Amino acid sequence: MAKKIIQLSDVHFGDITFSHQLKSNLLNQLEEANPDLLIFAGDITASGFHHEYQEALEFVDELKSLTKTHWVPGNHDARNVGLVHFQNMISPRKFVHTDKNSNFTIIGLDSAEADVSHGQIGRDQMDWLKAELAKIPEDRAKVVTFHHHIIPIPQTGRERNILLDSGDLMHILTENGVDFVLNGHKHVPNVWMLNNMVVLNSGTATTGKLRGNMYASYNELEIKDGEVLVNLVKTETGSKKVMAHYSVEVRDESLLIQSYTHNSIHQV
């Protein structure tokens, strides 16, 4: 059964560069796309203040009226004790979503740390993640999402905001056969493939906090029988660019990404 998943992050309500026009464009595009699921990979606010969360609530409710949504916080959401508001007003800070019809499970983690740009998953969450991954059948796609990136992204400058415990997390993800990792944080969309695991970053969808020639954007994943297509969607116009295309099959009761195409969006 075909599924369409939106990967969205870094909308930053309260930021000086936040664009209400881009927000309106985004909502119109999502209504037209009619996705089956939306995964928000952190940073709904600029500074974690209560008034920013209140400003974001209408947007959150509109997204929830369009499709099923899941949310994890980002480092900006954790500023100024903002995770209290995130949990009370938006969502729990981690989740498990299973779609048996399309044969995938998505696990969400909280990588945010209070008042700093870097993040970490922590031992308790890692133990919880391992326990949840162990419950997933090998023939089902395993997807994990959290805000911070685990490997460097081109065109983002000096690396100083990576997860503090990225090595331990990478070990858990690869040892347990995770197929896709969805992140935000750096405002630059990107896709890597490492040890048969796709690491997919989304950009900022509604702000002018853009690096180089990048534009406001979000990711759209189309899951069909035997393939996954990843589109980069430009929020200003709704135009799409294919970032990646994968063929997927089940062999010996295990799900495998057999072939892939990556289309570069960077000029280094």
Short mmCIF file of C-alpha atoms in Angstrom, two decimals:
data_model
loop_
_atom_site.label_atom_id
_atom_site.label_comp_id
_atom_site.label_asym_id
_atom_site.label_seq_id
_atom_site.Cartn_x
_atom_site.Cartn_y
_atom_site.Cartn_z
CA MET A 1 0.00 0.00 0.00
CA ALA A 2 1.43 3.38 -1.04
CA LYS A 3 2.14 5.93 1.69
CA LYS A 4 3.25 9.56 1.66
CA ILE A 5 5.24 10.87 4.65
CA ILE A 6 6.21 14.51 5.20
CA GLN A 7 9.46 15.23 7.06
CA LEU A 8 9.27 18.76 8.46
CA SER A 9 11.46 20.66 10.92
CA ASP A 10 12.84 24.02 12.02
CA VAL A 11 9.79 26.24 11.49
CA HIS A 12 10.92 28.48 14.41
CA PHE A 13 7.83 30.38 15.50
CA GLY A 14 9.02 33.62 17.09
CA ASP A 15 12.13 34.02 14.96
CA ILE A 16 12.65 37.42 13.33
CA THR A 17 12.91 35.78 9.89
CA PHE A 18 9.75 33.66 10.30
CA SER A 19 7.51 34.07 7.23
CA HIS A 20 3.73 33.83 7.56
CA GLN A 21 3.55 33.63 3.77
CA LEU A 22 5.78 30.54 3.76
CA LYS A 23 3.65 29.05 6.54
CA SER A 24 0.51 29.63 4.46
CA ASN A 25 2.20 28.12 1.40
CA LEU A 26 3.23 25.09 3.43
CA LEU A 27 -0.25 24.45 4.74
CA ASN A 28 -1.76 24.78 1.25
CA GLN A 29 0.85 22.42 -0.21
CA LEU A 30 0.27 19.82 2.49
CA GLU A 31 -3.49 20.00 2.04
CA GLU A 32 -3.02 19.35 -1.67
CA ALA A 33 -0.46 16.58 -1.09
CA ASN A 34 -2.76 14.81 1.37
CA PRO A 35 0.02 12.93 3.21
CA ASP A 36 -0.65 9.86 5.34
CA LEU A 37 1.77 10.94 8.08
CA LEU A 38 3.81 13.97 9.13
CA ILE A 39 6.98 13.67 11.19
CA PHE A 40 8.18 16.91 12.79
CA ALA A 41 11.90 16.66 13.60
CA GLY A 42 12.28 19.50 16.09
CA ASP A 43 12.50 23.29 16.55
CA ILE A 44 8.92 24.45 16.38
CA THR A 45 9.96 27.61 18.30
CA ALA A 46 12.84 30.08 18.26
CA SER A 47 13.55 30.30 21.98
CA GLY A 48 11.19 27.95 23.83
CA PHE A 49 9.06 30.73 25.31
CA HIS A 50 5.44 30.11 26.23
CA HIS A 51 4.17 32.82 23.85
CA GLU A 52 6.03 31.16 20.95
CA TYR A 53 4.38 27.84 21.70
CA GLN A 54 1.02 29.61 21.87
CA GLU A 55 1.68 31.20 18.49
CA ALA A 56 2.54 27.76 17.08
CA LEU A 57 -0.56 26.03 18.44
CA GLU A 58 -2.87 27.07 15.59
CA PHE A 59 -0.31 25.72 13.11
CA VAL A 60 -0.02 22.48 15.08
CA ASP A 61 -3.80 22.05 15.13
CA GLU A 62 -4.01 22.72 11.38
CA LEU A 63 -1.41 20.05 10.69
CA LYS A 64 -3.22 17.60 12.95
CA SER A 65 -6.45 18.27 11.06
CA LEU A 66 -4.70 17.37 7.79
CA THR A 67 -3.01 14.12 8.79
CA LYS A 68 -1.59 11.99 11.57
CA THR A 69 1.36 13.81 13.16
CA HIS A 70 4.26 12.95 15.47
CA TRP A 71 6.61 15.47 17.06
CA VAL A 72 10.04 15.53 18.72
CA PRO A 73 11.67 18.65 20.22
CA GLY A 74 14.77 20.48 19.03
CA ASN A 75 17.44 22.49 20.82
CA HIS A 76 15.54 25.77 20.35
CA ASP A 77 12.43 24.21 21.89
CA ALA A 78 14.49 23.31 24.97
CA ARG A 79 15.65 26.87 25.63
CA ASN A 80 14.28 28.72 28.66
CA VAL A 81 12.77 25.53 30.18
CA GLY A 82 10.75 25.23 26.97
CA LEU A 83 10.44 21.45 27.08
CA VAL A 84 7.81 21.91 29.80
CA HIS A 85 5.65 23.76 27.26
CA PHE A 86 6.49 21.28 24.48
CA GLN A 87 5.26 18.37 26.56
CA ASN A 88 2.20 20.18 27.90
CA MET A 89 1.10 21.86 24.68
CA ILE A 90 2.48 19.92 21.70
CA SER A 91 3.32 16.27 22.29
CA PRO A 92 5.22 13.71 24.34
CA ARG A 93 8.95 13.98 23.64
CA LYS A 94 9.33 10.47 22.19
CA PHE A 95 7.00 8.07 20.37
CA VAL A 96 6.56 4.79 18.51
CA HIS A 97 4.37 4.65 15.39
CA THR A 98 3.71 1.38 13.55
CA ASP A 99 2.02 1.15 10.15
CA LYS A 100 1.37 -2.53 9.59
CA ASN A 101 -0.29 -2.01 6.20
CA SER A 102 2.85 -0.43 4.74
CA ASN A 103 5.21 -2.45 6.92
CA PHE A 104 7.21 0.24 8.73
CA THR A 105 7.76 1.45 12.30
CA ILE A 106 8.97 4.95 13.22
CA ILE A 107 10.57 5.68 16.60
CA GLY A 108 10.99 9.26 17.81
CA LEU A 109 13.64 10.37 20.32
CA ASP A 110 14.36 13.58 22.23
CA SER A 111 17.92 14.78 21.52
CA ALA A 112 17.46 18.30 22.97
CA GLU A 113 19.50 19.69 25.84
CA ALA A 114 18.51 22.80 27.78
CA ASP A 115 20.08 26.10 26.62
CA VAL A 116 22.78 24.62 24.36
CA SER A 117 22.93 23.98 20.61
CA HIS A 118 24.39 20.49 20.81
CA GLY A 119 22.38 17.49 21.98
CA GLN A 120 22.53 13.91 23.11
CA ILE A 121 20.28 10.89 23.34
CA GLY A 122 21.52 9.60 26.70
CA ARG A 123 21.84 6.11 28.10
CA ASP A 124 18.23 5.74 29.27
CA GLN A 125 16.81 6.59 25.85
CA MET A 126 19.34 4.34 24.14
CA ASP A 127 18.25 1.42 26.30
CA TRP A 128 14.62 2.23 25.50
CA LEU A 129 15.46 2.48 21.79
CA LYS A 130 17.18 -0.91 21.77
CA ALA A 131 14.18 -2.50 23.50
CA GLU A 132 11.76 -0.96 20.98
CA LEU A 133 13.88 -1.93 17.96
CA ALA A 134 14.03 -5.51 19.24
CA LYS A 135 10.22 -5.71 18.99
CA ILE A 136 10.17 -4.87 15.27
CA PRO A 137 10.11 -7.83 12.83
CA GLU A 138 13.09 -7.99 10.50
CA ASP A 139 10.91 -7.71 7.39
CA ARG A 140 9.55 -4.32 8.51
CA ALA A 141 11.29 -1.03 7.70
CA LYS A 142 12.80 0.63 10.78
CA VAL A 143 12.82 4.43 10.91
CA VAL A 144 14.24 6.57 13.75
CA THR A 145 13.85 10.34 14.07
CA PHE A 146 15.40 12.96 16.36
CA HIS A 147 16.46 16.58 15.88
CA HIS A 148 20.28 16.67 15.80
CA HIS A 149 22.34 15.27 12.93
CA ILE A 150 24.67 12.34 13.54
CA ILE A 151 27.06 12.83 10.62
CA PRO A 152 28.31 16.09 9.04
CA ILE A 153 26.25 17.92 6.42
CA PRO A 154 27.83 19.79 3.49
CA GLN A 155 27.53 23.57 3.32
CA THR A 156 26.84 24.02 7.04
CA GLY A 157 30.18 25.38 8.26
CA ARG A 158 32.12 24.25 11.28
CA GLU A 159 30.89 21.07 12.98
CA ARG A 160 30.05 21.92 16.57
CA ASN A 161 26.38 20.92 17.00
CA ILE A 162 26.56 17.18 16.42
CA LEU A 163 25.21 14.73 19.01
CA LEU A 164 27.65 14.24 21.87
CA ASP A 165 26.93 10.51 21.88
CA SER A 166 26.58 10.05 18.12
CA GLY A 167 29.05 7.14 18.01
CA ASP A 168 27.14 5.03 20.51
CA LEU A 169 23.87 5.86 18.79
CA MET A 170 25.26 4.98 15.34
CA HIS A 171 26.33 1.62 16.74
CA ILE A 172 22.81 0.90 18.01
CA LEU A 173 21.17 2.03 14.78
CA THR A 174 23.39 -0.03 12.49
CA GLU A 175 23.52 -3.10 14.74
CA ASN A 176 19.74 -3.18 14.87
CA GLY A 177 19.20 -2.76 11.15
CA VAL A 178 17.65 0.72 11.10
CA ASP A 179 16.84 1.67 7.51
CA PHE A 180 16.11 5.41 7.70
CA VAL A 181 17.12 8.18 10.12
CA LEU A 182 15.24 11.51 9.87
CA ASN A 183 16.86 14.66 11.32
CA GLY A 184 16.62 18.45 11.14
CA HIS A 185 18.72 21.08 12.97
CA LYS A 186 21.16 22.57 10.42
CA HIS A 187 18.56 24.08 8.04
CA VAL A 188 20.20 22.31 5.10
CA PRO A 189 18.53 19.31 3.48
CA ASN A 190 20.84 16.40 2.76
CA VAL A 191 20.93 12.65 2.27
CA TRP A 192 23.72 10.18 3.07
CA MET A 193 23.81 6.40 2.97
CA LEU A 194 26.02 4.61 5.47
CA ASN A 195 26.08 0.84 6.12
CA ASN A 196 22.80 0.45 4.19
CA MET A 197 21.19 3.11 6.40
CA VAL A 198 19.76 6.28 4.84
CA VAL A 199 20.33 9.47 6.87
CA LEU A 200 17.93 12.15 5.69
CA ASN A 201 17.99 15.77 6.88
CA SER A 202 15.28 18.37 6.33
CA GLY A 203 15.79 22.12 5.97
CA THR A 204 13.91 25.03 7.49
CA ALA A 205 10.44 25.29 5.97
CA THR A 206 9.26 28.75 7.05
CA THR A 207 12.23 31.00 7.85
CA GLY A 208 15.00 33.00 6.22
CA LYS A 209 17.68 31.31 8.32
CA LEU A 210 19.27 29.83 5.22
CA ARG A 211 22.88 29.00 4.37
CA GLY A 212 24.41 29.79 0.99
CA ASN A 213 21.97 29.40 -1.90
CA MET A 214 19.59 27.11 -0.03
CA TYR A 215 15.86 27.85 0.06
CA ALA A 216 13.07 27.14 2.55
CA SER A 217 12.05 23.51 2.15
CA TYR A 218 10.84 20.22 3.59
CA ASN A 219 11.04 16.56 2.54
CA GLU A 220 8.38 14.27 1.11
CA LEU A 221 8.84 10.50 1.20
CA GLU A 222 6.74 8.33 -1.11
CA ILE A 223 6.70 4.68 -0.10
CA LYS A 224 5.43 2.29 -2.75
CA ASP A 225 5.75 -1.42 -3.39
CA GLY A 226 9.47 -2.05 -3.59
CA GLU A 227 10.63 1.57 -3.71
CA VAL A 228 11.04 4.78 -1.71
CA LEU A 229 11.21 8.18 -3.42
CA VAL A 230 12.48 11.25 -1.51
CA ASN A 231 11.43 14.67 -2.83
CA LEU A 232 12.80 18.03 -1.70
CA VAL A 233 9.88 20.48 -1.76
CA LYS A 234 10.48 24.24 -2.07
CA THR A 235 8.07 25.99 0.28
CA GLU A 236 7.94 29.20 -1.75
CA THR A 237 6.61 27.54 -4.91
CA GLY A 238 5.78 23.91 -4.10
CA SER A 239 8.20 22.72 -6.78
CA LYS A 240 9.90 19.39 -6.16
CA LYS A 241 13.38 17.98 -6.76
CA VAL A 242 14.17 14.28 -6.40
CA MET A 243 16.84 13.91 -3.70
CA ALA A 244 16.97 10.13 -3.61
CA HIS A 245 15.34 7.00 -5.01
CA TYR A 246 15.65 3.54 -3.46
CA SER A 247 14.52 0.07 -4.42
CA VAL A 248 13.68 -2.12 -1.43
CA GLU A 249 13.06 -5.83 -1.10
CA VAL A 250 12.67 -8.49 1.58
CA ARG A 251 15.29 -11.23 1.35
CA ASP A 252 15.64 -14.08 3.86
CA GLU A 253 12.94 -12.38 5.97
CA SER A 254 15.04 -9.17 6.22
CA LEU A 255 14.30 -5.84 4.56
CA LEU A 256 17.17 -4.63 2.34
CA ILE A 257 17.79 -1.46 0.37
CA GLN A 258 19.03 -2.98 -2.86
CA SER A 259 19.85 0.02 -5.02
CA TYR A 260 19.72 3.76 -4.74
CA THR A 261 20.17 7.05 -6.56
CA HIS A 262 21.26 10.25 -4.80
CA ASN A 263 20.95 13.59 -6.58
CA SER A 264 23.28 16.22 -5.14
CA ILE A 265 21.75 19.54 -4.08
CA HIS A 266 25.10 21.01 -2.98
CA GLN A 267 27.81 22.87 -4.85
CA VAL A 268 30.96 22.55 -2.77
#
